[in-house]
Coordinates of C-alpha atoms in Angstrom, one line a residue:
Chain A
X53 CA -36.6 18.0 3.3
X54 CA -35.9 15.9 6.3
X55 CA -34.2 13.5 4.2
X56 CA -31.3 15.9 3.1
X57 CA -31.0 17.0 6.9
X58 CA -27.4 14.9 6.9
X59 CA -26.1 16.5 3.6
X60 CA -26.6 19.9 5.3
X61 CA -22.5 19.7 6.2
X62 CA -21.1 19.4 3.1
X63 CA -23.2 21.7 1.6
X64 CA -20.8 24.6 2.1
X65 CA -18.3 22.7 -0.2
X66 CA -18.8 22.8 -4.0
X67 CA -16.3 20.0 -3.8
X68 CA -19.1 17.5 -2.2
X69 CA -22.3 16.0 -3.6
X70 CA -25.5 17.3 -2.2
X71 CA -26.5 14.1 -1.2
X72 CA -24.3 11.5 -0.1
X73 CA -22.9 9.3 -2.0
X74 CA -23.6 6.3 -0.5
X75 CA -27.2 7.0 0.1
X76 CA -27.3 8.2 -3.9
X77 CA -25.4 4.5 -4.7
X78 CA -27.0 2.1 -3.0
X79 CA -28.8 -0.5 -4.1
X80 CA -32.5 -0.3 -3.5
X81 CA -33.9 -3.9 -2.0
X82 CA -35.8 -5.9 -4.1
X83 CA -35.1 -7.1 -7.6
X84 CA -32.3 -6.3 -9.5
X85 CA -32.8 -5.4 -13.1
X86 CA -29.4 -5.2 -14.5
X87 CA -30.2 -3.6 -17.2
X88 CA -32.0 -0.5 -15.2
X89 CA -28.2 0.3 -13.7
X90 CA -27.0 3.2 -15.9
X91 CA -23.4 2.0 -16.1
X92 CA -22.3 5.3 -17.4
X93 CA -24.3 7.6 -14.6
X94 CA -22.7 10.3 -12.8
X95 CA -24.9 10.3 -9.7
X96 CA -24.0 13.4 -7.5
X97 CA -20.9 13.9 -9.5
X98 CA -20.6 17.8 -8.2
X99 CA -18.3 18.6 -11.2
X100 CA -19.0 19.1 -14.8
X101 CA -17.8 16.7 -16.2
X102 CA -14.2 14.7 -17.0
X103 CA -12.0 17.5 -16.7
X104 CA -12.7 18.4 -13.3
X105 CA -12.2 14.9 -12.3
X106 CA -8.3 14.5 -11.1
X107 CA -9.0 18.1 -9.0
X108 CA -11.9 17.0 -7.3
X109 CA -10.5 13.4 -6.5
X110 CA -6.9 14.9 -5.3
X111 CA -9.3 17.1 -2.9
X112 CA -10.7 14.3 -1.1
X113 CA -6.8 13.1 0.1
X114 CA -5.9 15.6 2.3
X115 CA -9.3 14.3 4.5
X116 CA -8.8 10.7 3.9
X117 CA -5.3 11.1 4.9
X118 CA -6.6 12.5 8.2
X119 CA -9.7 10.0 8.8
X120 CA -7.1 7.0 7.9
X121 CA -5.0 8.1 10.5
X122 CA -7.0 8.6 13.3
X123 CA -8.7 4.9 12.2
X124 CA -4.9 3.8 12.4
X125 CA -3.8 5.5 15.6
X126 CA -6.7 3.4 17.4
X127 CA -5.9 0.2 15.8
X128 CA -2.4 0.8 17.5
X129 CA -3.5 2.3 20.8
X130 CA -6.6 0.2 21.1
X131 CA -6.5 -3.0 19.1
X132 CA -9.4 -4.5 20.7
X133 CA -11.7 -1.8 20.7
X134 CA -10.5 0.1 16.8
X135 CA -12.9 -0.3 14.3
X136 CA -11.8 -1.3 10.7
X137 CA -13.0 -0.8 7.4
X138 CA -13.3 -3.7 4.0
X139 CA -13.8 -2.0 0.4
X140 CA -14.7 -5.0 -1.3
X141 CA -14.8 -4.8 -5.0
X142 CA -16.3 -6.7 -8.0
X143 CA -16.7 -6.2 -11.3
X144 CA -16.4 -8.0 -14.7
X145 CA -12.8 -7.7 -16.5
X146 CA -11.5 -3.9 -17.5
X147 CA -14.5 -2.6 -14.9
X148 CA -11.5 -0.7 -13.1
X149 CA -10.6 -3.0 -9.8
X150 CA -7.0 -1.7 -10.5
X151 CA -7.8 1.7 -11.7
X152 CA -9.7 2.1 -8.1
X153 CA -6.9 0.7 -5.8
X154 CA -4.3 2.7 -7.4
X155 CA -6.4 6.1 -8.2
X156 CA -8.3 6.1 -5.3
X157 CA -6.9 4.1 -2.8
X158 CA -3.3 5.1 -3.1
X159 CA -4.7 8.1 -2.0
X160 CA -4.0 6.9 1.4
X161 CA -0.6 5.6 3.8
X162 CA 0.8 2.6 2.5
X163 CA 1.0 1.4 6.2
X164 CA -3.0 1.4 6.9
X165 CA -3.7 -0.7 4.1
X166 CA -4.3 -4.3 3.5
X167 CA -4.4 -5.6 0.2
X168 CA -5.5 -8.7 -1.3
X169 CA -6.0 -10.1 -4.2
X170 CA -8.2 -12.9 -4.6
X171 CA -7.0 -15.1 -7.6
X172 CA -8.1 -18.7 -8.9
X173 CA -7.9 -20.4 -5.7
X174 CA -4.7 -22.4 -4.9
X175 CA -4.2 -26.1 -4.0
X176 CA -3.6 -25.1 0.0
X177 CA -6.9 -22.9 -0.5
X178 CA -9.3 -25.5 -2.3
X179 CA -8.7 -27.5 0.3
X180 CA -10.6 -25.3 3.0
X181 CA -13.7 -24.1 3.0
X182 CA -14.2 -21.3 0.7
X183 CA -14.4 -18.5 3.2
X184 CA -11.3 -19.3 5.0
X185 CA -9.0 -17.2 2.5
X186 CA -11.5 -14.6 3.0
X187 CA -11.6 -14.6 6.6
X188 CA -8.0 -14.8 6.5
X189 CA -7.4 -11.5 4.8
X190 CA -9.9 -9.5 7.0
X191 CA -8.3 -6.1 8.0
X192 CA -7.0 -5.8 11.8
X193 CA -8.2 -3.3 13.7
X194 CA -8.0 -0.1 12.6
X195 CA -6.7 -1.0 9.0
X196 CA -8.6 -0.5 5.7
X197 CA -8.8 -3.5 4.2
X198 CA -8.7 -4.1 0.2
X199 CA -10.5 -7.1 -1.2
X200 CA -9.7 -6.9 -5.2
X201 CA -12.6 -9.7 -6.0
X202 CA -14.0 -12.3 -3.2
X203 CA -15.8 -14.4 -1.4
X204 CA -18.3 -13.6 -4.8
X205 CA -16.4 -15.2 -7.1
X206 CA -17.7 -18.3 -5.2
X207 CA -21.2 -17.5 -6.7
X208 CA -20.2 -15.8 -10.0
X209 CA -17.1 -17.6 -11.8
X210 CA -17.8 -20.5 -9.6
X211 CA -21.7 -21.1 -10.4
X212 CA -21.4 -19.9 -14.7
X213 CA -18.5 -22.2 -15.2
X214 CA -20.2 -24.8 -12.9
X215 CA -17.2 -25.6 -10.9
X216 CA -19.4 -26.7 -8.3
X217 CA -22.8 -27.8 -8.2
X218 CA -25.8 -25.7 -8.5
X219 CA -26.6 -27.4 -5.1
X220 CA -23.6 -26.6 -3.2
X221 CA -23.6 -22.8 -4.1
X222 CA -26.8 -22.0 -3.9
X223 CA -26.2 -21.9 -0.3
X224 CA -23.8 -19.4 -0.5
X225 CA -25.7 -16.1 -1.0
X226 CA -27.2 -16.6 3.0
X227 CA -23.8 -18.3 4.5
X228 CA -22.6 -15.2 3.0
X229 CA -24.9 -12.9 4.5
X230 CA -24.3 -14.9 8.1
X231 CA -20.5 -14.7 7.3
X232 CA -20.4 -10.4 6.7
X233 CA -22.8 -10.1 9.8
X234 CA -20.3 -11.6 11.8
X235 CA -17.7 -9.6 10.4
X236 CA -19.6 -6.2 10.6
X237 CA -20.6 -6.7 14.3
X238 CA -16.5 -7.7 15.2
X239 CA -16.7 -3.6 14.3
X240 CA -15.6 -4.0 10.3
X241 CA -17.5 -1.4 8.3
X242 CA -18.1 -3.4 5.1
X243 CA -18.3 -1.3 1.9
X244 CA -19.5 -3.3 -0.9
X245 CA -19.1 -2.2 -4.6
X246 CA -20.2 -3.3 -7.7
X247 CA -18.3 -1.7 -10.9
X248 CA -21.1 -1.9 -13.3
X249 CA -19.3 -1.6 -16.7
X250 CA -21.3 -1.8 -19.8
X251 CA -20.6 -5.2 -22.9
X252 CA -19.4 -2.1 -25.1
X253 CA -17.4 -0.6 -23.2
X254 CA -15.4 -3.5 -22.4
X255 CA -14.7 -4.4 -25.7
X256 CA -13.4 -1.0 -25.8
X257 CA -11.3 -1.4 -23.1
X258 CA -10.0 -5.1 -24.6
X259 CA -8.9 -3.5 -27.9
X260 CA -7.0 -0.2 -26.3
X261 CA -5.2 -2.9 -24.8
X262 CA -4.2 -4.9 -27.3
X263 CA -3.5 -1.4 -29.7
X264 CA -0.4 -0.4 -26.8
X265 CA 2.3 -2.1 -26.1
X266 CA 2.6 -0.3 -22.8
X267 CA -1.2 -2.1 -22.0
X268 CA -0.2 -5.6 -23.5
X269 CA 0.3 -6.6 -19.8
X270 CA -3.0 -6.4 -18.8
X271 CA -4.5 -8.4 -21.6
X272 CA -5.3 -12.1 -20.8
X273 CA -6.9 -14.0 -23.9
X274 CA -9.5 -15.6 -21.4
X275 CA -11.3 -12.0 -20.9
X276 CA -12.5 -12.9 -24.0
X277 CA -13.6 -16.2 -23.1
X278 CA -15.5 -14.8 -19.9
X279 CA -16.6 -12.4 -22.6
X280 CA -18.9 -14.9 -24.5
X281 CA -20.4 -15.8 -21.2
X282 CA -21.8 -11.6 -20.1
X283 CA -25.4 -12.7 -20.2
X284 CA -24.7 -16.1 -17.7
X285 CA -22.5 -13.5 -15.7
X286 CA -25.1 -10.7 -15.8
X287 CA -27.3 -13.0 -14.2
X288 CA -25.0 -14.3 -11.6
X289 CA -24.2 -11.0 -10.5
X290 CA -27.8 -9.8 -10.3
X291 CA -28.7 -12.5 -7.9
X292 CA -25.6 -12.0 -6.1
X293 CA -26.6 -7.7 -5.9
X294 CA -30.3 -8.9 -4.8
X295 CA -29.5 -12.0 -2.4
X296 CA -26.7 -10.5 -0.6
X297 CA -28.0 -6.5 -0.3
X298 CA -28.3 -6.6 3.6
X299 CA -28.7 -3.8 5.4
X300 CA -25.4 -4.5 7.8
X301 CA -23.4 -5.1 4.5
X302 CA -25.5 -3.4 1.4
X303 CA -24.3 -3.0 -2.1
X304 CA -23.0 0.1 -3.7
X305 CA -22.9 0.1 -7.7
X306 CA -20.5 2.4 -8.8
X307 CA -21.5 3.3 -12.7
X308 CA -17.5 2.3 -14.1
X309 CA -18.1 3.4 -17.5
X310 CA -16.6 6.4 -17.0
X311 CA -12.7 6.0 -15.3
X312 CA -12.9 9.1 -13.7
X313 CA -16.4 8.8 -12.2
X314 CA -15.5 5.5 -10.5
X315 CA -12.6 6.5 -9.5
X316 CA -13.8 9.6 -7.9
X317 CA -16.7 7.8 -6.4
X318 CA -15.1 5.0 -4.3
X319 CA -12.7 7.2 -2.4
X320 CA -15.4 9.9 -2.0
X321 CA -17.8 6.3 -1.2
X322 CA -15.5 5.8 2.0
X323 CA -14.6 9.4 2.8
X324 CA -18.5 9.0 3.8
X325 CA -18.0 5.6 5.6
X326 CA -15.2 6.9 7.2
X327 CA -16.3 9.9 8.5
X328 CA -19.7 8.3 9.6
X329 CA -17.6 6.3 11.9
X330 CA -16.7 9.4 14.0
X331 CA -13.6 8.6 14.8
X332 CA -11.4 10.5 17.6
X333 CA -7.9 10.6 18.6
X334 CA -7.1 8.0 21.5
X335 CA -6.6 8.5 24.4
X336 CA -3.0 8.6 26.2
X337 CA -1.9 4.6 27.6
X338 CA 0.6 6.8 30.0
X339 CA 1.0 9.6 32.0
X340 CA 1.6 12.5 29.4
X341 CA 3.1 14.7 32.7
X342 CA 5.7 12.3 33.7
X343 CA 6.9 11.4 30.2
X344 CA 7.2 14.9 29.4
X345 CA 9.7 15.6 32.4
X346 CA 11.1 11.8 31.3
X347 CA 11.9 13.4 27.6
X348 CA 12.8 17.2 29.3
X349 CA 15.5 14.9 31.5
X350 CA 16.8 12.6 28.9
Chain B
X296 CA 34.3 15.4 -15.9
X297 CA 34.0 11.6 -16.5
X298 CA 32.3 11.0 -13.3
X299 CA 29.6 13.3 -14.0
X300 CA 28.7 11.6 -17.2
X301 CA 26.4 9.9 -15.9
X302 CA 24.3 12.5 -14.4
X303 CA 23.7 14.1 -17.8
X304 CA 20.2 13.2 -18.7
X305 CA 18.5 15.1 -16.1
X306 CA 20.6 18.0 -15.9
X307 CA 18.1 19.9 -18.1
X308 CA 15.4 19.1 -15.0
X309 CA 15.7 22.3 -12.8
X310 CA 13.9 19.5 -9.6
X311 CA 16.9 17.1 -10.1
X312 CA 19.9 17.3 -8.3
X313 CA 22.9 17.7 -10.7
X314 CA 24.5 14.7 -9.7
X315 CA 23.0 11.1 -8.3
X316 CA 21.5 10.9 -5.0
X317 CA 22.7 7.5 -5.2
X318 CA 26.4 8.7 -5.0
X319 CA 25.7 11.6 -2.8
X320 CA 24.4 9.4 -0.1
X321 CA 26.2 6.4 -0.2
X322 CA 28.1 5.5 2.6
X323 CA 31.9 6.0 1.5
X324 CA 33.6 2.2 2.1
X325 CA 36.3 2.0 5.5
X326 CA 35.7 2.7 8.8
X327 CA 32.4 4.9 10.0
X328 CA 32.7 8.2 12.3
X329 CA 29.2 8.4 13.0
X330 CA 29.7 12.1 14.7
X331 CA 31.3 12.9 11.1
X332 CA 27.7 12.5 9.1
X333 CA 25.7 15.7 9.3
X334 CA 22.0 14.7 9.9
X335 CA 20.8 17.9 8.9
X336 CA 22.3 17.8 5.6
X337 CA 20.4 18.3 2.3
X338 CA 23.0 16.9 -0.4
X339 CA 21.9 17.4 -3.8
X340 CA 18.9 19.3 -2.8
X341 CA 18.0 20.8 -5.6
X342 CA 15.2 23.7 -4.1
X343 CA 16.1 26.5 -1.5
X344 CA 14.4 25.0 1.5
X345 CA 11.7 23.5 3.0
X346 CA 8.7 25.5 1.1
X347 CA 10.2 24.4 -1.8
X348 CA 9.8 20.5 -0.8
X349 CA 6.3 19.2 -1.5
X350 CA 6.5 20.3 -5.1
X351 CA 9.5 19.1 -5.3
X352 CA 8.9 15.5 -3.9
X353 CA 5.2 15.8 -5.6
X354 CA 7.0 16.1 -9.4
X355 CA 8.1 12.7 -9.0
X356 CA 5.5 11.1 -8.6
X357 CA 4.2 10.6 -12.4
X358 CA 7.4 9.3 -13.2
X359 CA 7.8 6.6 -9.6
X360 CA 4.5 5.9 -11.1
X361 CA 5.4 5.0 -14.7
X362 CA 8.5 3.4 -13.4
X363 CA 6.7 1.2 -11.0
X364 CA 3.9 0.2 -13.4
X365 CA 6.4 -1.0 -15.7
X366 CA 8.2 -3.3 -12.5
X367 CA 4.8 -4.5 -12.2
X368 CA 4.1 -5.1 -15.7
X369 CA 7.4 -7.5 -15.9
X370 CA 6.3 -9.3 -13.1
X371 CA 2.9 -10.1 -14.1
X372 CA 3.9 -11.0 -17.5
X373 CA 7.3 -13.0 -17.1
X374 CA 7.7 -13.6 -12.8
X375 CA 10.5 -15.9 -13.7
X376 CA 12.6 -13.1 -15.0
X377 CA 11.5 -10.0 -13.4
X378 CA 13.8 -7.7 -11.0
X379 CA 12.1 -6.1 -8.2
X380 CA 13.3 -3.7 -5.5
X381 CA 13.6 -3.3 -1.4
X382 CA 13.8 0.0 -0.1
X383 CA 15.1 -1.1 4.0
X384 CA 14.3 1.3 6.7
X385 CA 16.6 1.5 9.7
X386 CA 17.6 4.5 11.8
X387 CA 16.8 5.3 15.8
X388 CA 12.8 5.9 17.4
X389 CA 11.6 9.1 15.8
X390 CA 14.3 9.5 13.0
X391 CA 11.2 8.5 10.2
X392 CA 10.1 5.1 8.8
X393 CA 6.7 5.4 8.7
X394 CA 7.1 9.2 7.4
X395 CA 8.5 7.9 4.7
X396 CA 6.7 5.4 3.7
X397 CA 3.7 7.8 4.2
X398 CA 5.1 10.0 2.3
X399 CA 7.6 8.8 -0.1
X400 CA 6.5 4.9 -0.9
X401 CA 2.4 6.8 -0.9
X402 CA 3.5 8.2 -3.9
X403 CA 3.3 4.6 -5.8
X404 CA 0.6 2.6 -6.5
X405 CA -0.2 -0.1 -3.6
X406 CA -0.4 -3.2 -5.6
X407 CA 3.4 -2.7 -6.1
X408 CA 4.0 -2.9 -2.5
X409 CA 5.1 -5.6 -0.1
X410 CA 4.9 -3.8 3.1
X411 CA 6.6 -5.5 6.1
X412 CA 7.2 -3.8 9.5
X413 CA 9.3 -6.2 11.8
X414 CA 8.5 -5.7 15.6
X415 CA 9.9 -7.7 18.5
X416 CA 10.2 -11.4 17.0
X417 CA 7.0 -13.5 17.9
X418 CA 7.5 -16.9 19.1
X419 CA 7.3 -18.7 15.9
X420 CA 9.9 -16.4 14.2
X421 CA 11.9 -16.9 17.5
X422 CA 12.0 -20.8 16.8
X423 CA 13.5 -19.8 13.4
X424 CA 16.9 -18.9 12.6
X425 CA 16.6 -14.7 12.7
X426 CA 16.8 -14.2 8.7
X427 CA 13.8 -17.1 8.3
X428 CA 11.1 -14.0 8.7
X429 CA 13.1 -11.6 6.8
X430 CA 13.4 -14.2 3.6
X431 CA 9.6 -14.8 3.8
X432 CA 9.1 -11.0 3.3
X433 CA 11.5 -10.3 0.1
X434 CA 9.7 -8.9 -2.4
X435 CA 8.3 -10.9 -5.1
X436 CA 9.5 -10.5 -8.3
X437 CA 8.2 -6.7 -9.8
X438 CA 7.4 -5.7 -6.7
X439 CA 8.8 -3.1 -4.4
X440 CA 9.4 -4.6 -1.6
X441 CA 9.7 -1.7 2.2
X442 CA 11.6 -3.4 4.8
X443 CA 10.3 -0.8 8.2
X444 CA 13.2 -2.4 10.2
X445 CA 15.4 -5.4 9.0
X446 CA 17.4 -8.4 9.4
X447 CA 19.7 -4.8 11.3
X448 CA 17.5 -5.4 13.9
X449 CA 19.9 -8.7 15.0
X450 CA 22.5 -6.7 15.3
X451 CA 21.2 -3.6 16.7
X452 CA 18.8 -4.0 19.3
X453 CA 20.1 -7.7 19.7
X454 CA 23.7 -6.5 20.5
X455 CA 22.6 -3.0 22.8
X456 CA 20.4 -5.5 25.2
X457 CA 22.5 -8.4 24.8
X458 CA 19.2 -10.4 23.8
X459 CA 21.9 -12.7 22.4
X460 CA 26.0 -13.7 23.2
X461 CA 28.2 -11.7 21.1
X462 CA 29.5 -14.9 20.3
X463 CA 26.2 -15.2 18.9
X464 CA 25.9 -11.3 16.8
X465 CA 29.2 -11.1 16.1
X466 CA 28.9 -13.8 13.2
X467 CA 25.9 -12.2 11.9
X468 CA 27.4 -9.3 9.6
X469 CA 28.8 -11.9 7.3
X470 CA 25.8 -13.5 7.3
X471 CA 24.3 -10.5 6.7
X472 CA 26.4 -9.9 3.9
X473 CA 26.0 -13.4 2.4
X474 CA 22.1 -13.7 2.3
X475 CA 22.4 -10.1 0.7
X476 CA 23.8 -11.4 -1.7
X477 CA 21.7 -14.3 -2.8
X478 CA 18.9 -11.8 -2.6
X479 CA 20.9 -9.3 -5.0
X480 CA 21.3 -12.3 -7.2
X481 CA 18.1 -13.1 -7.7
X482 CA 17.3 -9.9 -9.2
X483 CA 16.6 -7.5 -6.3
X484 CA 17.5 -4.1 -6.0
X485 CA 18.7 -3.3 -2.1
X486 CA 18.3 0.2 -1.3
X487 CA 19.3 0.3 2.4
X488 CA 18.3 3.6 4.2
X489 CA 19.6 4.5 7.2
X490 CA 17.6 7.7 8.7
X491 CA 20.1 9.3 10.4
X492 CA 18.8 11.6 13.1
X493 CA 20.4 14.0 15.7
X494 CA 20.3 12.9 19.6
X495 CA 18.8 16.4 20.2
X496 CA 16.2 16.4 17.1
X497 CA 14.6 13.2 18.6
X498 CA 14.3 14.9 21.9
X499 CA 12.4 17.5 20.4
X500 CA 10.1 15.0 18.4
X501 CA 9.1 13.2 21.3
X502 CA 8.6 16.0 23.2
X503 CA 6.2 17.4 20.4
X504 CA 4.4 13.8 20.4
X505 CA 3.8 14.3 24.1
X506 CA 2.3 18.3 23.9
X507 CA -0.5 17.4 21.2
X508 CA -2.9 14.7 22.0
X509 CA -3.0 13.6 17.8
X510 CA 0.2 12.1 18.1
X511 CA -0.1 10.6 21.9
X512 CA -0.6 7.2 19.8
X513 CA 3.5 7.7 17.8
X514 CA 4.9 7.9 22.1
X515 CA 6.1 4.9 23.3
X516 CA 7.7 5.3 26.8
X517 CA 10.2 2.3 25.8
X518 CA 11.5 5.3 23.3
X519 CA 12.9 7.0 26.1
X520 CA 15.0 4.0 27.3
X521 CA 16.5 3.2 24.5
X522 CA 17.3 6.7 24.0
X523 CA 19.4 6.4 27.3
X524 CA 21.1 3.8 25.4
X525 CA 22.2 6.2 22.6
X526 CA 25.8 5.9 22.3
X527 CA 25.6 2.1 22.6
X528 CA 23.1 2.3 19.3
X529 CA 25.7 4.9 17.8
X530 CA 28.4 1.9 18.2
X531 CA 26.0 -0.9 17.1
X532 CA 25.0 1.4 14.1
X533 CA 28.2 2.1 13.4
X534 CA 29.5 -0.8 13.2
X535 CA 26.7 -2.5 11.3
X536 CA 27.0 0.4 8.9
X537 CA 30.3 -0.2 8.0
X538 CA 30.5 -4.4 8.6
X539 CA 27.9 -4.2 6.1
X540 CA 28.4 -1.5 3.4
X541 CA 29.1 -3.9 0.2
X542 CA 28.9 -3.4 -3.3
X543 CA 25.9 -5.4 -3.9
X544 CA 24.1 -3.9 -1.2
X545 CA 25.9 -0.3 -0.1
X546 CA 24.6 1.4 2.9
X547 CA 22.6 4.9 1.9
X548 CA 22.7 7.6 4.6
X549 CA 19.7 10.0 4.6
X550 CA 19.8 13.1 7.1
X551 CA 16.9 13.5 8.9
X552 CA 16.5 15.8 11.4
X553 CA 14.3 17.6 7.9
X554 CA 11.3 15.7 7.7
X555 CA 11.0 17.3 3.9
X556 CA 14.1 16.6 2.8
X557 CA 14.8 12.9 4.5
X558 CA 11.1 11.9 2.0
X559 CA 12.5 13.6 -1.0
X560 CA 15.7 12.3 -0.9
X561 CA 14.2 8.5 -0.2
X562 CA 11.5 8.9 -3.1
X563 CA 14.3 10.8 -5.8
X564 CA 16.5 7.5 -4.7
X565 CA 14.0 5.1 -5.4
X566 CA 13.6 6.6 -8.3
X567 CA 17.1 6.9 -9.9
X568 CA 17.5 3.0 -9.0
X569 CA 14.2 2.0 -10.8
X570 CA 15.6 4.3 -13.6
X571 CA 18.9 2.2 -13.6
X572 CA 17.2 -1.2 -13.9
X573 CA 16.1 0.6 -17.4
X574 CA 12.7 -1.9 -17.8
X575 CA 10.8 -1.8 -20.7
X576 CA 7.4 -2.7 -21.3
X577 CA 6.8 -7.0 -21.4
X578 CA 6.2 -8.1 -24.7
X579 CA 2.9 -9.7 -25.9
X580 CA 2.4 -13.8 -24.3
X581 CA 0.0 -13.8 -26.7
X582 CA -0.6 -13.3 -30.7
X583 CA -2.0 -9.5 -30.9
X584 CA -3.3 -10.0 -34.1
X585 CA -5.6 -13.2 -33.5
X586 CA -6.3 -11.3 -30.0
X587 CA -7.7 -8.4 -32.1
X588 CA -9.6 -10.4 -34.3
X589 CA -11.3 -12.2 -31.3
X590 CA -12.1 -9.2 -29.5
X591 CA -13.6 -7.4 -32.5
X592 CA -15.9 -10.3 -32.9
X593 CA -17.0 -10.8 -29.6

């Protein structure tokens, strides 16, 4: 009983889980068993099923649109103070990076948003340490911050195709952890999610791609590569999940199988985050009298 | 008869206007009476009013959507060759950048977005010539690139606090004009937007940002000094309007002392200039057939 006391607001609203989200999400401490995650789950999903999906998703954006502004406003009025938000995500190919950013993120203003996408790294970026892009594209104050893969690749892509030694990133997963402390206690709220897609049902999403022209864009012959090396991957995210699961910066895993679920599950994911940051309007950096008689005499 | 020829293919749509936006608003070539544009118009309209506006403005987005996705798709498969598009935001404190890109641009998916708001010039862009900054925010190709303020700026601001010669700004139209067209030439779309908004409209919209404390953050007491420079931005607008209103990069005016119909009209032009650029789908990079072997094997 006492641990659905915070759930007792939404409650009212068929449109919210009975739990929260990210308390129904997160990844218990301890091992990870990869092959315990239910990628096609529907954890306090408080719909039937599919067809209620776009509804309840579109419902979340007149709220995030509010919370996303009042997180703005005091990035502009307060840039030292303002909090900030990171939805990180990672996931193998087809688990839906896109789908989120464009279902659920676009749900917000263009303008608080800070998207990047983290590709192979360039010459400029090899150069540096590998958390220097990373810290690079950290959202300012009072921005939501995008991070379409990260600093994981560094222990995922990086350790399976040994493009380093296992020496050199097997250091990672704490100099990680350091690294998103700092971040979190500069007053980022770090949400971390894993879209947990299942072997079949990327091949399924391969092969839709490659029967429509309109999807031909998105195909990249070395998904399949990638493809042949799930189990090596499986195993380089589970340690990723277990090592890096702190409690200032835990994992989510989002269950991708399902578009709509995922979808419906990040923006509702930091609908929760945001709201938990309480955020008010700022205050006034002026005299609100005396400008009012400056406008009423211009 | 002939002229409307063109505006055929969506006269069947009861929520498009029966002829382009892009001709309605277009600033007429010669010499600009500012006092002469109406910024309470609603040109080619196509509801009643206002009530009508968010379904109206809301129908477009599946199709911005498809439109965009298909940009995007060209630029991720052939960047060499792919257009892309800048939708430029000028127009007087108040008179709506950020509501439209709120708005108007929310209505697309963020990874086609290059987002660039220009503020005062930092030091480093002040060591650069004034379009340096500008150049390094074009859009790349298949995105969609929103300028919130311009290269204008150099002629507007600039010129009303003499922050410059005009020795100096008076050279910069044809410069202007010039880099516009090496950016038109390389395959971007210039929508220029200038928000046009009534002296007495912004006087209420500051006053309403100053008698609710959500929207404190939007008043900047620097707004009501420029405003006492008004007629002095009326000549500098003017005048930029019309220096700079060429065929490769006409000047669009959008009324906008009517919040709803200043975001329809920028998404509805957006959208009839993504439908003139006509892009299909990329083709395949890659052999579909082998590809589809591969992935049914793996």
């Amino acid at each position: 009983m006492a641990a659905k006391k915070k759930s007792k607001t939404s409650e009212g609203t068929p449109s919210q889980p009975t739990e929260p989200l990210s308390r129904l999400l997160r990844l218990p401490s301890g091992p990870v068993d990869m092959a315990a995650l239910d990628p096609a789950a529907t954890h306090g999903y408080p719909g039937v099923g599919k067809d209620d999906a776009p509804a309840l998703t579109e419902a979340l954006a007149p709220e995030l649109s509010d919370l996303q502004e009042r997180l703005y406003a005091n990035g502009r009025s307060e840039p030292e103070q303002a909090p900030s938000v990171l939805v990180l995500l990672q996931g193998m190919d087809t688990s839906g990076k896109g789908g989120v950013i464009r279902h659920a993120m676009g749900m917000v203003d263009p303008q608080g948003i800070q998207l990047t996408s983290f590709k192979a790294p360039t010459k400029e970026e090899l150069s540096h340490h590998y958390l220097w892009r990373i810290r690079r594209a950290l959202p300012r104050p009072g921005m939501i911050g995008i991070f379409d893969r990260s600093q994981y690749e560094d222990v995922l892509v990086v350790r399976v195709d040994q493009l380093v030694p296992v020496s050199e990133w097997s250091g990672r997963y704490d100099e990680i952890n350091a690294f998103e402390r700092k971040v979190v206690e500069s007053g980022t709220t770090v949400i971390k999610c894993f879209l947990h897609v299942s072997f079949e049902e990327q091949k399924q999403r391969l092969a839709d791609r490659l029967a429509s022209p309109e999807k031909y864009w998105k195909y990249n012959p070395k998904d399949v590569d990638a493809r042949a090396k799930w189990p090596a991957y499986q195993q380089a995210y589970a340690d990723a999940l277990e090592r890096c699961n702190t409690e200032h910066a835990p994992w989510f895993v989002i269950p991708s199988d399902r578009k709509w679920y995922r979808n419906w599950a990040v923006a509702q994911l930091l609908r929760e985050h945001l709201v938990g940051l309480d955020i008010g309007w700022p205050e006034a950096t002026f005299d609100v009298a005396d400008e009012q008689t400056r406008v009423a005499e211009s």
